[in-house]
Amino acid sequence: MRLQLHRRGGQGSAGAQLARGVQHRSRQGRSLSWFRSIGARLRNRGNQRGLTLVELSSVSAIILIMAAVTYPVANTMLKRQKELELRRALRTIRTALDRFQYDTERFPGIRIGYLDRTNEEGYPEELEWLYEGIDIGDAVGTKIKYLRRMPLDPMTGAADWDTRSSRDDPESLFSDNINIFDVRSTSDKIGLDGTRYNTW
């Protein structure tokens, strides 16, 4: 009986020792893994470095080249957009001038109430008439407007249009101001097509 108890006790003691050994090796394994991860981090930090002077010079050169190529393209696109706006503004005003002239034939009250006798063609004598409106001279006092507002010249940023009468020479730099048959930009800059904006 004592021998059996001793054997059982011996088996229990051996099992406990085995368990303690496994736990000890497990702790050692975790410690080793932790040290390995720290070493890997240190090695990665050691591999990191700043840019050299040659690399910085290369990056700067690439940026300068890209800027030199991009700026002219962007400038041309902006100029083309302004030219489209100028053509649109000129077309809008010229259409309003033609409509006014057409209405002077339809409504005699316009000619009687607004136009000078020398203005036989019937075009307006003031650009303000186009957006301020005119009374056609009927019994109910009907007023007609041809523009909501005067378009701005995109080349100057203002509504400072140069005017030409129906009797002016197309190449003339001055107007007799009998009427307003046409408008032009006051900018003498050269467009993408090689012509000056004040000749459009």
Tab-separated table of C-alpha atoms in Angstrom:
chain	number	residue	atom	x	y	z
A	1	MET	CA	0.000	0.000	0.000
A	2	ARG	CA	2.782	2.415	0.841
A	3	LEU	CA	4.579	1.530	-2.372
A	4	GLN	CA	1.534	2.272	-4.430
A	5	LEU	CA	1.048	5.581	-2.686
A	6	HIS	CA	4.673	6.424	-3.272
A	7	ARG	CA	4.344	5.629	-6.947
A	8	ARG	CA	1.221	7.708	-7.257
A	9	GLY	CA	2.907	10.565	-5.472
A	10	GLY	CA	5.934	10.197	-7.733
A	11	GLN	CA	3.749	10.320	-10.832
A	12	GLY	CA	2.032	13.474	-9.554
A	13	SER	CA	5.354	15.144	-8.799
A	14	ALA	CA	6.710	14.299	-12.268
A	15	GLY	CA	3.579	15.714	-13.916
A	16	ALA	CA	3.917	18.942	-11.980
A	17	GLN	CA	7.560	19.263	-12.957
A	18	LEU	CA	6.671	18.643	-16.593
A	19	ALA	CA	3.979	21.335	-16.480
A	20	ARG	CA	6.368	23.820	-14.898
A	21	GLY	CA	8.913	23.079	-17.622
A	22	VAL	CA	6.375	23.711	-20.359
A	23	GLN	CA	5.357	27.024	-18.781
A	24	HIS	CA	8.999	28.067	-18.451
A	25	ARG	CA	9.726	27.293	-22.108
A	26	SER	CA	6.576	29.176	-23.119
A	27	ARG	CA	7.753	32.255	-21.221
A	28	GLN	CA	11.163	31.974	-22.848
A	29	GLY	CA	9.516	31.721	-26.283
A	30	ARG	CA	7.442	34.844	-25.690
A	31	SER	CA	10.488	36.763	-24.460
A	32	LEU	CA	12.499	35.691	-27.497
A	33	SER	CA	9.712	36.778	-29.852
A	34	TRP	CA	9.544	40.166	-28.142
A	35	PHE	CA	13.303	40.704	-28.494
A	36	ARG	CA	13.134	39.685	-32.144
A	37	SER	CA	10.357	42.213	-32.855
A	38	ILE	CA	12.371	44.971	-31.152
A	39	GLY	CA	15.399	44.076	-33.231
A	40	ALA	CA	13.377	44.179	-36.430
A	41	ARG	CA	12.062	47.630	-35.552
A	42	LEU	CA	15.546	48.913	-34.859
A	43	ARG	CA	16.807	47.508	-38.145
A	44	ASN	CA	13.938	49.190	-40.014
A	45	ARG	CA	14.728	52.502	-38.361
A	46	GLY	CA	18.336	52.091	-39.287
A	47	ASN	CA	17.388	51.610	-42.949
A	48	GLN	CA	15.389	54.869	-43.015
A	49	ARG	CA	17.339	57.939	-44.131
A	50	GLY	CA	16.723	61.456	-45.461
A	51	LEU	CA	16.917	62.615	-49.091
A	52	THR	CA	20.357	63.326	-50.441
A	53	LEU	CA	21.292	66.576	-52.168
A	54	VAL	CA	21.210	64.844	-55.553
A	55	GLU	CA	17.688	63.554	-54.924
A	56	LEU	CA	16.482	66.968	-53.791
A	57	SER	CA	18.003	68.567	-56.875
A	58	SER	CA	16.311	66.006	-59.129
A	59	VAL	CA	12.908	66.582	-57.532
A	60	SER	CA	13.311	70.361	-57.808
A	61	ALA	CA	14.279	70.072	-61.471
A	62	ILE	CA	11.224	67.922	-62.224
A	63	ILE	CA	8.924	70.422	-60.489
A	64	LEU	CA	10.427	73.321	-62.456
A	65	ILE	CA	10.037	71.459	-65.748
A	66	MET	CA	6.400	70.625	-64.991
A	67	ALA	CA	5.694	74.252	-64.056
A	68	ALA	CA	7.375	75.507	-67.236
A	69	VAL	CA	5.218	73.196	-69.347
A	70	THR	CA	1.952	73.731	-67.455
A	71	TYR	CA	1.972	77.546	-67.170
A	72	PRO	CA	1.818	78.352	-70.920
A	73	VAL	CA	-0.939	75.793	-71.423
A	74	ALA	CA	-2.993	77.193	-68.540
A	75	ASN	CA	-2.403	80.754	-69.754
A	76	THR	CA	-3.578	79.848	-73.257
A	77	MET	CA	-6.699	78.149	-71.907
A	78	LEU	CA	-7.543	81.207	-69.800
A	79	LYS	CA	-7.020	83.517	-72.775
A	80	ARG	CA	-9.206	81.346	-75.007
A	81	GLN	CA	-11.966	81.395	-72.389
A	82	LYS	CA	-11.883	85.204	-72.259
A	83	GLU	CA	-12.014	85.386	-76.036
A	84	LEU	CA	-15.118	83.193	-76.060
A	85	GLU	CA	-16.712	85.506	-73.495
A	86	LEU	CA	-15.811	88.539	-75.623
A	87	ARG	CA	-17.389	87.050	-78.735
A	88	ARG	CA	-20.498	86.169	-76.744
A	89	ALA	CA	-20.786	89.697	-75.327
A	90	LEU	CA	-20.323	91.310	-78.753
A	91	ARG	CA	-22.955	89.036	-80.272
A	92	THR	CA	-25.415	89.838	-77.469
A	93	ILE	CA	-25.038	93.612	-77.848
A	94	ARG	CA	-25.122	93.537	-81.652
A	95	THR	CA	-28.291	91.457	-81.598
A	96	ALA	CA	-29.902	94.003	-79.256
A	97	LEU	CA	-28.874	96.862	-81.572
A	98	ASP	CA	-30.475	95.133	-84.545
A	99	ARG	CA	-33.673	94.463	-82.604
A	100	PHE	CA	-33.876	98.126	-81.620
A	101	GLN	CA	-33.448	99.203	-85.228
A	102	TYR	CA	-36.141	96.742	-86.300
A	103	ASP	CA	-38.567	98.125	-83.698
A	104	THR	CA	-38.101	101.696	-84.928
A	105	GLU	CA	-39.753	100.527	-88.132
A	106	ARG	CA	-42.550	98.756	-86.267
A	107	PHE	CA	-43.262	101.505	-83.737
A	108	PRO	CA	-43.043	105.060	-85.133
A	109	GLY	CA	-43.294	106.396	-81.591
A	110	ILE	CA	-39.692	105.318	-80.948
A	111	ARG	CA	-38.377	107.431	-83.798
A	112	ILE	CA	-40.508	110.375	-82.801
A	113	GLY	CA	-39.731	110.188	-79.105
A	114	TYR	CA	-36.042	109.268	-79.120
A	115	LEU	CA	-34.192	109.596	-82.409
A	116	ASP	CA	-32.604	112.643	-83.912
A	117	ARG	CA	-33.717	113.592	-87.401
A	118	THR	CA	-30.247	112.890	-88.754
A	119	ASN	CA	-30.467	109.325	-87.500
A	120	GLU	CA	-32.246	107.966	-90.533
A	121	GLU	CA	-31.069	104.380	-90.034
A	122	GLY	CA	-32.911	104.055	-86.721
A	123	TYR	CA	-30.160	102.590	-84.541
A	124	PRO	CA	-30.039	103.696	-80.880
A	125	GLU	CA	-28.056	106.768	-79.948
A	126	GLU	CA	-27.262	105.590	-76.409
A	127	LEU	CA	-26.301	102.125	-75.179
A	128	GLU	CA	-28.273	102.791	-71.989
A	129	TRP	CA	-31.496	102.614	-73.982
A	130	LEU	CA	-30.923	98.902	-74.490
A	131	TYR	CA	-31.126	97.980	-70.790
A	132	GLU	CA	-32.992	100.951	-69.323
A	133	GLY	CA	-35.800	100.467	-71.825
A	134	ILE	CA	-37.698	102.769	-74.170
A	135	ASP	CA	-41.342	103.787	-74.461
A	136	ILE	CA	-42.691	102.714	-77.842
A	137	GLY	CA	-45.203	105.568	-77.798
A	138	ASP	CA	-48.435	103.607	-77.697
A	139	ALA	CA	-51.544	104.510	-75.705
A	140	VAL	CA	-50.742	102.269	-72.718
A	141	GLY	CA	-47.118	103.347	-72.339
A	142	THR	CA	-45.485	100.038	-73.268
A	143	LYS	CA	-41.771	99.917	-72.478
A	144	ILE	CA	-39.322	97.592	-74.186
A	145	LYS	CA	-35.933	96.441	-72.889
A	146	TYR	CA	-33.418	94.677	-75.090
A	147	LEU	CA	-30.891	93.702	-72.434
A	148	ARG	CA	-31.188	92.802	-68.759
A	149	ARG	CA	-27.815	94.431	-68.192
A	150	MET	CA	-24.916	95.648	-70.271
A	151	PRO	CA	-22.354	92.847	-70.712
A	152	LEU	CA	-18.839	93.510	-69.461
A	153	ASP	CA	-15.828	93.441	-71.710
A	154	PRO	CA	-13.827	90.472	-70.338
A	155	MET	CA	-10.606	92.032	-71.608
A	156	THR	CA	-11.042	95.188	-69.527
A	157	GLY	CA	-13.482	94.037	-66.858
A	158	ALA	CA	-15.795	96.996	-67.545
A	159	ALA	CA	-18.676	97.922	-69.848
A	160	ASP	CA	-16.553	100.537	-71.594
A	161	TRP	CA	-17.396	99.552	-75.157
A	162	ASP	CA	-16.184	101.563	-78.117
A	163	THR	CA	-19.004	102.447	-80.530
A	164	ARG	CA	-19.318	102.934	-84.278
A	165	SER	CA	-22.180	104.482	-86.222
A	166	SER	CA	-23.780	103.115	-89.356
A	167	ARG	CA	-21.981	105.805	-91.377
A	168	ASP	CA	-18.470	105.302	-90.018
A	169	ASP	CA	-15.755	103.788	-92.125
A	170	PRO	CA	-15.110	100.227	-90.879
A	171	GLU	CA	-11.413	101.030	-90.416
A	172	SER	CA	-12.009	104.371	-88.711
A	173	LEU	CA	-10.726	104.885	-85.176
A	174	PHE	CA	-13.378	107.505	-84.407
A	175	SER	CA	-17.148	107.747	-84.712
A	176	ASP	CA	-19.490	110.542	-85.794
A	177	ASN	CA	-21.843	109.388	-82.985
A	178	ILE	CA	-24.971	109.782	-85.102
A	179	ASN	CA	-26.092	106.399	-83.825
A	180	ILE	CA	-24.666	103.154	-82.459
A	181	PHE	CA	-24.484	100.589	-85.203
A	182	ASP	CA	-21.683	98.480	-83.729
A	183	VAL	CA	-19.589	98.020	-80.579
A	184	ARG	CA	-15.990	96.946	-80.116
A	185	SER	CA	-13.652	96.154	-77.273
A	186	THR	CA	-11.401	98.969	-76.106
A	187	SER	CA	-8.533	96.515	-75.615
A	188	ASP	CA	-5.777	96.674	-78.225
A	189	LYS	CA	-4.178	93.417	-77.104
A	190	ILE	CA	-3.572	90.706	-79.672
A	191	GLY	CA	-5.692	87.568	-79.604
A	192	LEU	CA	-4.753	83.981	-80.298
A	193	ASP	CA	-5.679	84.462	-83.962
A	194	GLY	CA	-3.180	87.314	-84.330
A	195	THR	CA	-5.739	90.147	-84.538
A	196	ARG	CA	-6.400	92.903	-82.013
A	197	TYR	CA	-9.502	92.658	-79.870
A	198	ASN	CA	-10.635	96.180	-80.802
A	199	THR	CA	-11.030	95.028	-84.416
A	200	TRP	CA	-13.384	92.131	-83.690
